[in-house]
mmCIF file of C-alpha atoms in Angstrom:
data_model
loop_
_atom_site.group_PDB
_atom_site.id
_atom_site.type_symbol
_atom_site.label_atom_id
_atom_site.label_comp_id
_atom_site.label_asym_id
_atom_site.label_seq_id
_atom_site.Cartn_x
_atom_site.Cartn_y
_atom_site.Cartn_z
ATOM 1 C CA MET A 29 14.101 30.883 -20.461
ATOM 2 C CA SER A 30 12.533 27.579 -19.453
ATOM 3 C CA TYR A 31 9.547 27.406 -17.139
ATOM 4 C CA LEU A 32 11.814 26.060 -14.373
ATOM 5 C CA ASN A 33 14.104 29.092 -14.672
ATOM 6 C CA ALA A 34 11.067 31.360 -14.491
ATOM 7 C CA THR A 35 9.980 29.547 -11.328
ATOM 8 C CA ASN A 36 13.404 29.928 -9.733
ATOM 9 C CA GLU A 37 13.438 33.657 -10.490
ATOM 10 C CA LEU A 38 9.979 34.110 -8.984
ATOM 11 C CA TYR A 39 10.968 32.431 -5.727
ATOM 12 C CA LYS A 40 14.280 34.254 -5.629
ATOM 13 C CA GLU A 41 12.237 37.470 -5.564
ATOM 14 C CA ALA A 42 9.921 35.983 -2.927
ATOM 15 C CA ALA A 43 12.909 35.118 -0.732
ATOM 16 C CA LEU A 44 14.425 38.580 -0.965
ATOM 17 C CA THR A 45 11.097 40.388 -0.512
ATOM 18 C CA PRO A 46 8.480 38.243 1.280
ATOM 19 C CA ASP A 47 5.113 38.526 -0.429
ATOM 20 C CA VAL A 48 2.174 37.326 1.669
ATOM 21 C CA GLY A 49 -0.102 35.136 -0.433
ATOM 22 C CA LEU A 50 2.195 35.455 -3.452
ATOM 23 C CA CYS A 51 1.058 32.286 -5.182
ATOM 24 C CA CYS A 52 -1.035 30.313 -2.768
ATOM 25 C CA THR A 53 -3.946 30.444 -0.398
ATOM 26 C CA THR A 54 -3.261 31.862 3.049
ATOM 27 C CA ASN A 55 -4.059 29.029 5.481
ATOM 28 C CA PRO A 56 -4.506 29.025 9.236
ATOM 29 C CA THR A 57 -1.162 28.311 10.848
ATOM 30 C CA TRP A 58 -0.968 24.948 12.538
ATOM 31 C CA GLN A 59 0.072 25.436 16.163
ATOM 32 C CA PHE A 60 1.201 22.837 18.691
ATOM 33 C CA PRO A 61 1.883 23.193 22.438
ATOM 34 C CA GLY A 62 5.181 24.970 22.939
ATOM 35 C CA LEU A 63 5.571 25.877 19.259
ATOM 36 C CA SER A 64 5.865 29.506 18.190
ATOM 37 C CA ILE A 65 6.058 30.162 14.454
ATOM 38 C CA PRO A 66 7.865 33.456 13.744
ATOM 39 C CA LYS A 67 5.890 36.074 11.866
ATOM 40 C CA ILE A 68 8.418 36.104 9.012
ATOM 41 C CA MET A 69 7.856 32.373 8.455
ATOM 42 C CA GLN A 70 4.119 32.901 8.322
ATOM 43 C CA GLU A 71 4.582 35.679 5.759
ATOM 44 C CA MET A 72 6.720 33.331 3.641
ATOM 45 C CA ASN A 73 4.286 30.416 3.803
ATOM 46 C CA TYR A 74 3.931 29.766 0.080
ATOM 47 C CA GLY A 75 1.977 26.521 0.444
ATOM 48 C CA CYS A 76 -1.608 25.670 -0.478
ATOM 49 C CA GLY A 77 -2.362 23.451 2.522
ATOM 50 C CA SER A 78 -0.384 21.563 5.152
ATOM 51 C CA THR A 79 1.844 18.502 5.067
ATOM 52 C CA ILE A 80 2.073 18.284 8.861
ATOM 53 C CA SER A 81 0.147 15.390 10.386
ATOM 54 C CA PRO A 82 1.104 13.956 13.801
ATOM 55 C CA GLN A 83 0.061 10.466 12.674
ATOM 56 C CA ASP A 84 2.990 10.466 10.214
ATOM 57 C CA LEU A 85 5.558 11.739 12.692
ATOM 58 C CA THR A 86 5.926 9.187 15.485
ATOM 59 C CA ASN A 87 9.224 7.600 16.609
ATOM 60 C CA ASN A 88 11.541 10.467 15.600
ATOM 61 C CA PRO A 89 11.284 10.084 11.840
ATOM 62 C CA LYS A 90 13.895 11.220 9.351
ATOM 63 C CA VAL A 91 12.079 13.874 7.301
ATOM 64 C CA LEU A 92 12.784 15.363 3.878
ATOM 65 C CA TYR A 93 11.059 18.554 2.740
ATOM 66 C CA VAL A 94 11.547 19.766 -0.834
ATOM 67 C CA GLY A 95 11.045 23.453 -1.606
ATOM 68 C CA VAL A 96 11.808 25.070 1.754
ATOM 69 C CA GLY A 97 9.847 28.323 1.496
ATOM 70 C CA GLY A 98 10.447 30.398 4.609
ATOM 71 C CA GLY A 99 11.075 27.299 6.734
ATOM 72 C CA MET A 100 7.698 27.101 8.498
ATOM 73 C CA GLU A 101 6.960 23.472 7.761
ATOM 74 C CA LEU A 102 10.591 22.546 8.383
ATOM 75 C CA LEU A 103 10.189 24.020 11.870
ATOM 76 C CA GLN A 104 6.933 22.120 12.347
ATOM 77 C CA PHE A 105 8.574 18.859 11.281
ATOM 78 C CA ALA A 106 11.483 19.552 13.657
ATOM 79 C CA TYR A 107 8.932 19.864 16.479
ATOM 80 C CA PHE A 108 8.301 16.138 16.055
ATOM 81 C CA SER A 109 11.867 15.117 15.176
ATOM 82 C CA ARG A 110 14.072 16.858 17.722
ATOM 83 C CA GLN A 111 17.426 15.496 16.622
ATOM 84 C CA VAL A 112 20.441 16.866 14.823
ATOM 85 C CA GLU A 113 19.681 16.885 11.067
ATOM 86 C CA GLY A 114 16.464 15.009 11.734
ATOM 87 C CA VAL A 115 14.874 17.210 9.054
ATOM 88 C CA ILE A 116 16.435 17.860 5.648
ATOM 89 C CA GLY A 117 15.329 20.815 3.552
ATOM 90 C CA VAL A 118 16.193 20.875 -0.161
ATOM 91 C CA ASP A 119 15.818 23.875 -2.466
ATOM 92 C CA ILE A 120 17.393 24.985 -5.735
ATOM 93 C CA VAL A 121 17.149 28.716 -4.920
ATOM 94 C CA ASP A 122 20.131 30.005 -2.906
ATOM 95 C CA GLU A 123 18.227 33.041 -1.667
ATOM 96 C CA MET A 124 15.433 30.887 -0.257
ATOM 97 C CA LEU A 125 17.922 28.667 1.578
ATOM 98 C CA GLU A 126 19.596 31.728 3.079
ATOM 99 C CA ALA A 127 16.256 33.241 4.088
ATOM 100 C CA SER A 128 15.328 30.012 5.856
ATOM 101 C CA ARG A 129 18.637 29.952 7.743
ATOM 102 C CA LYS A 130 17.980 33.465 9.037
ATOM 103 C CA ASN A 131 14.403 32.556 9.937
ATOM 104 C CA PHE A 132 15.641 29.590 11.997
ATOM 105 C CA GLU A 133 17.733 31.989 14.070
ATOM 106 C CA VAL A 134 14.530 33.858 14.900
ATOM 107 C CA ALA A 135 12.791 30.561 15.654
ATOM 108 C CA GLU A 136 15.531 29.626 18.119
ATOM 109 C CA LYS A 137 14.821 32.789 20.123
ATOM 110 C CA GLU A 138 11.070 32.089 20.201
ATOM 111 C CA ASN A 139 11.296 28.329 20.881
ATOM 112 C CA PRO A 140 13.572 27.148 23.727
ATOM 113 C CA TRP A 141 13.407 23.541 22.462
ATOM 114 C CA PHE A 142 14.503 24.351 18.889
ATOM 115 C CA LYS A 143 18.036 24.365 17.549
ATOM 116 C CA SER A 144 18.929 25.274 13.973
ATOM 117 C CA GLU A 145 21.045 22.131 13.777
ATOM 118 C CA PHE A 146 17.817 20.090 13.831
ATOM 119 C CA VAL A 147 17.412 21.135 10.162
ATOM 120 C CA ASN A 148 19.987 20.431 7.464
ATOM 121 C CA LEU A 149 19.496 22.744 4.474
ATOM 122 C CA LEU A 150 20.862 21.459 1.167
ATOM 123 C CA LYS A 151 20.963 22.963 -2.278
ATOM 124 C CA GLY A 152 19.434 20.513 -4.670
ATOM 125 C CA ASP A 153 16.986 19.825 -7.453
ATOM 126 C CA ALA A 154 13.683 18.008 -6.912
ATOM 127 C CA LEU A 155 14.404 16.136 -10.145
ATOM 128 C CA ASN A 156 17.746 14.842 -8.815
ATOM 129 C CA LEU A 157 17.656 14.827 -5.020
ATOM 130 C CA PRO A 158 21.013 14.865 -3.163
ATOM 131 C CA ILE A 159 19.695 12.148 -0.828
ATOM 132 C CA PRO A 160 20.707 8.456 -0.535
ATOM 133 C CA ASN A 161 18.325 5.675 -1.493
ATOM 134 C CA ALA A 162 15.849 4.417 1.135
ATOM 135 C CA SER A 163 17.032 6.827 3.840
ATOM 136 C CA ILE A 164 13.873 8.881 4.569
ATOM 137 C CA ASP A 165 10.795 8.046 6.661
ATOM 138 C CA VAL A 166 8.609 10.976 5.594
ATOM 139 C CA ALA A 167 9.081 13.070 2.457
ATOM 140 C CA ALA A 168 6.974 16.160 1.817
ATOM 141 C CA GLN A 169 6.346 18.989 -0.627
ATOM 142 C CA ASN A 170 3.803 21.791 -0.567
ATOM 143 C CA CYS A 171 2.574 23.486 -3.739
ATOM 144 C CA LEU A 172 5.674 22.604 -5.763
ATOM 145 C CA PHE A 173 4.962 19.519 -7.858
ATOM 146 C CA ASN A 174 1.961 21.114 -9.595
ATOM 147 C CA ILE A 175 4.436 23.465 -11.257
ATOM 148 C CA PHE A 176 6.155 20.610 -13.095
ATOM 149 C CA LYS A 177 5.176 19.562 -16.588
ATOM 150 C CA ALA A 178 4.255 15.898 -17.095
ATOM 151 C CA GLU A 179 7.670 14.302 -17.567
ATOM 152 C CA ASP A 180 9.286 16.402 -14.834
ATOM 153 C CA LEU A 181 6.434 15.537 -12.464
ATOM 154 C CA LYS A 182 7.106 11.839 -13.032
ATOM 155 C CA LYS A 183 10.810 12.398 -12.313
ATOM 156 C CA ALA A 184 10.096 14.340 -9.116
ATOM 157 C CA VAL A 185 7.722 11.668 -7.796
ATOM 158 C CA SER A 186 10.135 8.848 -8.695
ATOM 159 C CA GLU A 187 12.911 10.671 -6.840
ATOM 160 C CA MET A 188 10.752 10.880 -3.718
ATOM 161 C CA TYR A 189 9.951 7.179 -4.065
ATOM 162 C CA ARG A 190 13.655 6.377 -4.402
ATOM 163 C CA VAL A 191 14.740 8.111 -1.200
ATOM 164 C CA LEU A 192 11.903 6.735 0.972
ATOM 165 C CA LYS A 193 12.391 3.692 3.159
ATOM 166 C CA PRO A 194 9.971 0.768 2.654
ATOM 167 C CA HIS A 195 6.589 1.792 4.123
ATOM 168 C CA GLY A 196 7.741 5.413 4.192
ATOM 169 C CA ARG A 197 5.302 8.071 3.089
ATOM 170 C CA LEU A 198 5.211 10.991 0.704
ATOM 171 C CA VAL A 199 2.947 13.746 2.037
ATOM 172 C CA MET A 200 1.905 16.534 -0.313
ATOM 173 C CA SER A 201 -0.351 19.499 -0.831
ATOM 174 C CA ASP A 202 -1.011 20.700 -4.373
ATOM 175 C CA PRO A 203 -3.617 22.434 -6.517
ATOM 176 C CA ILE A 204 -5.690 20.257 -8.864
ATOM 177 C CA CYS A 205 -8.142 21.142 -11.627
ATOM 178 C CA GLU A 206 -10.791 18.944 -13.240
ATOM 179 C CA GLN A 207 -11.468 21.308 -16.151
ATOM 180 C CA PRO A 208 -9.355 21.509 -19.313
ATOM 181 C CA MET A 209 -7.114 24.552 -19.691
ATOM 182 C CA ASN A 210 -6.201 26.184 -22.986
ATOM 183 C CA ASP A 211 -2.634 26.223 -24.307
ATOM 184 C CA THR A 212 -2.189 29.898 -23.486
ATOM 185 C CA LEU A 213 -2.705 29.155 -19.791
ATOM 186 C CA ARG A 214 -0.667 25.955 -19.845
ATOM 187 C CA ASN A 215 2.281 27.639 -21.573
ATOM 188 C CA ASP A 216 2.358 30.754 -19.388
ATOM 189 C CA ASP A 217 5.522 30.206 -17.328
ATOM 190 C CA ARG A 218 4.625 32.779 -14.675
ATOM 191 C CA LEU A 219 1.116 31.407 -14.132
ATOM 192 C CA ARG A 220 2.625 27.939 -13.806
ATOM 193 C CA ALA A 221 5.159 29.249 -11.278
ATOM 194 C CA LEU A 222 2.271 30.882 -9.405
ATOM 195 C CA CYS A 223 0.725 27.407 -8.908
ATOM 196 C CA LEU A 224 -2.212 28.039 -11.234
ATOM 197 C CA SER A 225 -1.812 26.742 -14.765
ATOM 198 C CA GLY A 226 0.016 23.502 -13.946
ATOM 199 C CA SER A 227 -2.906 21.970 -12.041
ATOM 200 C CA ILE A 228 -4.094 18.592 -13.349
ATOM 201 C CA PRO A 229 -7.114 16.386 -12.501
ATOM 202 C CA LEU A 230 -6.970 14.317 -9.331
ATOM 203 C CA LYS A 231 -7.086 10.980 -11.197
ATOM 204 C CA GLU A 232 -4.054 11.972 -13.261
ATOM 205 C CA TYR A 233 -2.218 13.108 -10.123
ATOM 206 C CA VAL A 234 -2.965 9.808 -8.357
ATOM 207 C CA LYS A 235 -1.912 7.813 -11.427
ATOM 208 C CA VAL A 236 1.520 9.440 -11.384
ATOM 209 C CA LEU A 237 1.898 8.269 -7.781
ATOM 210 C CA THR A 238 0.725 4.708 -8.386
ATOM 211 C CA ASP A 239 2.776 4.410 -11.581
ATOM 212 C CA ALA A 240 5.843 5.279 -9.477
ATOM 213 C CA GLY A 241 5.099 2.271 -7.255
ATOM 214 C CA PHE A 242 3.161 3.682 -4.296
ATOM 215 C CA GLY A 243 0.713 0.970 -3.188
ATOM 216 C CA THR A 244 -1.527 3.052 -0.916
ATOM 217 C CA ILE A 245 -2.885 6.524 -1.589
ATOM 218 C CA GLU A 246 -4.790 8.558 1.019
ATOM 219 C CA ILE A 247 -6.783 11.650 0.034
ATOM 220 C CA ARG A 248 -6.809 13.605 3.301
ATOM 221 C CA ALA A 249 -8.418 16.887 2.267
ATOM 222 C CA ARG A 250 -9.881 18.567 -0.810
ATOM 223 C CA LYS A 251 -10.605 22.276 -0.571
ATOM 224 C CA SER A 252 -11.549 25.278 -2.680
ATOM 225 C CA TYR A 253 -8.457 27.129 -3.912
ATOM 226 C CA ARG A 254 -8.798 29.652 -6.779
ATOM 227 C CA VAL A 255 -10.748 30.567 -9.891
ATOM 228 C CA LEU A 256 -9.321 31.701 -13.194
ATOM 229 C CA SER A 257 -11.895 34.112 -14.578
ATOM 230 C CA PRO A 258 -12.074 35.614 -18.089
ATOM 231 C CA ASN A 259 -11.761 39.157 -16.731
ATOM 232 C CA HIS A 260 -8.369 38.381 -15.150
ATOM 233 C CA TYR A 261 -6.885 35.477 -17.121
ATOM 234 C CA PRO A 262 -6.690 34.376 -20.789
ATOM 235 C CA THR A 263 -9.658 32.007 -20.646
ATOM 236 C CA ASP A 264 -13.157 32.081 -22.148
ATOM 237 C CA GLU A 265 -14.734 30.249 -19.207
ATOM 238 C CA LEU A 266 -14.469 30.238 -15.436
ATOM 239 C CA ILE A 267 -11.972 27.613 -14.278
ATOM 240 C CA PHE A 268 -12.239 26.298 -10.713
ATOM 241 C CA ILE A 269 -9.090 25.060 -8.960
ATOM 242 C CA GLU A 270 -9.007 23.047 -5.739
ATOM 243 C CA SER A 271 -6.178 22.072 -3.418
ATOM 244 C CA ILE A 272 -5.632 18.593 -2.040
ATOM 245 C CA GLU A 273 -3.674 17.116 0.823
ATOM 246 C CA ILE A 274 -2.577 13.614 -0.012
ATOM 247 C CA ALA A 275 -0.281 10.875 1.314
ATOM 248 C CA ALA A 276 1.326 8.156 -0.813
ATOM 249 C CA ILE A 277 2.719 5.195 1.097
ATOM 250 C CA LYS A 278 5.611 3.087 -0.201
ATOM 251 C CA ASP A 279 3.807 -0.204 0.299
ATOM 252 C CA PRO A 280 3.945 -2.965 -2.304
ATOM 253 C CA VAL A 281 1.190 -2.587 -4.897
ATOM 254 C CA PRO A 282 -1.369 -5.405 -4.350
ATOM 255 C CA LYS A 283 -1.962 -7.840 -7.212
ATOM 256 C CA ASP A 284 -5.412 -6.345 -7.810
ATOM 257 C CA GLY A 285 -4.098 -2.785 -7.915
ATOM 258 C CA PRO A 286 -3.283 0.054 -5.492
ATOM 259 C CA CYS A 287 -5.491 0.938 -2.536
ATOM 260 C CA ILE A 288 -6.847 4.454 -2.994
ATOM 261 C CA PHE A 289 -8.743 5.977 -0.085
ATOM 262 C CA THR A 290 -11.056 8.834 -1.050
ATOM 263 C CA GLY A 291 -13.128 8.930 2.131
ATOM 264 C CA LYS A 292 -15.696 6.242 1.339
ATOM 265 C CA THR A 293 -17.352 4.173 4.058
ATOM 266 C CA ALA A 294 -19.301 0.915 4.025
ATOM 267 C CA ILE A 295 -22.274 0.273 6.363
ATOM 268 C CA TYR A 296 -23.926 -3.151 6.666
ATOM 269 C CA TYR A 297 -27.651 -2.887 7.487
ATOM 270 C CA GLY A 298 -28.817 -6.508 7.067
ATOM 271 C CA ASP A 299 -30.415 -8.693 9.722
ATOM 272 C CA GLU A 300 -27.265 -10.485 10.889
ATOM 273 C CA GLU A 301 -24.939 -9.234 13.642
ATOM 274 C CA TYR A 302 -22.179 -8.692 11.115
ATOM 275 C CA PHE A 303 -21.201 -9.338 7.507
ATOM 276 C CA ASP A 304 -17.967 -11.172 6.642
ATOM 277 C CA ASP A 305 -16.987 -11.221 2.970
ATOM 278 C CA LYS A 306 -14.386 -13.953 3.691
ATOM 279 C CA ASP A 307 -11.752 -11.692 2.168
ATOM 280 C CA GLY A 308 -10.594 -9.835 5.276
ATOM 281 C CA HIS A 309 -13.494 -7.388 5.619
ATOM 282 C CA VAL A 310 -15.902 -7.684 8.547
ATOM 283 C CA LEU A 311 -18.692 -5.109 8.825
ATOM 284 C CA MET A 312 -20.520 -4.853 12.134
ATOM 285 C CA GLN A 313 -24.249 -4.131 12.076
ATOM 286 C CA ASN A 314 -24.850 -0.450 11.209
ATOM 287 C CA GLN A 315 -21.261 0.625 11.942
ATOM 288 C CA PRO A 316 -19.415 2.635 9.266
ATOM 289 C CA LEU A 317 -16.086 1.239 8.135
ATOM 290 C CA ALA A 318 -13.616 3.290 6.098
ATOM 291 C CA VAL A 319 -12.754 1.452 2.895
ATOM 292 C CA CYS A 320 -10.602 2.072 -0.139
ATOM 293 C CA ASP A 321 -12.369 2.562 -3.456
ATOM 294 C CA LYS A 322 -11.412 -0.922 -4.625
ATOM 295 C CA THR A 323 -12.906 -2.582 -1.532
ATOM 296 C CA ALA A 324 -15.993 -0.356 -1.730
ATOM 297 C CA ALA A 325 -16.728 -1.624 -5.235
ATOM 298 C CA ALA A 326 -16.215 -5.258 -4.233
ATOM 299 C CA LEU A 327 -18.456 -4.978 -1.160
ATOM 300 C CA GLN A 328 -21.205 -3.301 -3.142
ATOM 301 C CA LYS A 329 -21.246 -6.252 -5.554
ATOM 302 C CA SER A 330 -21.112 -8.871 -2.774
ATOM 303 C CA ASN A 331 -24.128 -7.797 -0.714
ATOM 304 C CA ALA A 332 -27.158 -5.676 -1.539
ATOM 305 C CA GLU A 333 -27.513 -4.745 2.153
ATOM 306 C CA ILE A 334 -24.351 -2.652 2.283
ATOM 307 C CA HIS A 335 -24.450 1.106 1.848
ATOM 308 C CA ILE A 336 -21.384 2.664 0.231
ATOM 309 C CA SER A 337 -21.024 6.392 0.772
ATOM 310 C CA GLU A 338 -19.816 8.819 -1.853
ATOM 311 C CA SER A 339 -16.188 9.939 -1.720
ATOM 312 C CA THR A 340 -15.734 12.667 0.873
ATOM 313 C CA PHE A 341 -12.073 13.174 -0.102
ATOM 314 C CA HIS A 342 -11.179 13.170 3.579
ATOM 315 C CA TYR A 343 -9.413 10.152 5.070
ATOM 316 C CA ASN A 344 -7.303 9.961 8.214
ATOM 317 C CA GLY A 345 -6.563 6.268 8.613
ATOM 318 C CA GLY A 346 -8.247 3.130 9.845
ATOM 319 C CA GLY A 347 -10.644 0.812 8.072
ATOM 320 C CA CYS A 348 -9.864 -1.812 5.485
ATOM 321 C CA CYS A 349 -8.363 -2.069 2.037
#
């Protein structure tokens, strides 16, 4: 049995018998005015963060969500895209698709504005999406891509890139791990399906995105997730795993490389009213400006009176690249 088959079996079981916190951290449920998330959807929230951000969801976007879970984030996306089939949910597990359909019936009773027809559920594979080219404004996945091994991860990301419109965005939440893992952990299909042993370092994760062609990467959150300890897992040392929330935008890659925002800011503290690097970046006196890592490095070289903060791994727009 391949690791993908093991994953499908695990989530088949999770669809038939909801298991709170089965593989991922239990997160506070995001609520919006007039939105009620059914209890069953909350119990089947198998994500490690959130892919819902109002800044991504203006002007009735066409949304794709891969790996439907219990339908919670599909419902949240539909809140912002209240149109027939405005949200597409894709999953390979029949039982999970059926569970989501039933959960939407409950959601209709709790939310007068919601109709099940707002969400189109399709059976499909993340490695070969049943979606036309350049047809999606926002694509999302939560705690799915970390399960994939290297070549499959590249395929999944390239598929998301393919279906996005120009300037569309891929919004994701996934576990990451900066420490090496032994082969026993890496090759344990169940631990991989449980979103533990497939975690890779952030730089590797970002490189997969930029190699696919995404020109702008935003690290929106980085949080504590799990530990793999020797008394519970086949490891000789404690392994710390984090979760990230990240957006990759289908902008052209600049000639000098992609813009990667990790939460750095630049502050000019010289004697002039402002500093202009003559390359599109103007820093007002003692006012922080969000900058991508590439711009941060260039500004630091250009003027000794500019303070560059460390990466906070929290970025929500604005600033310069």
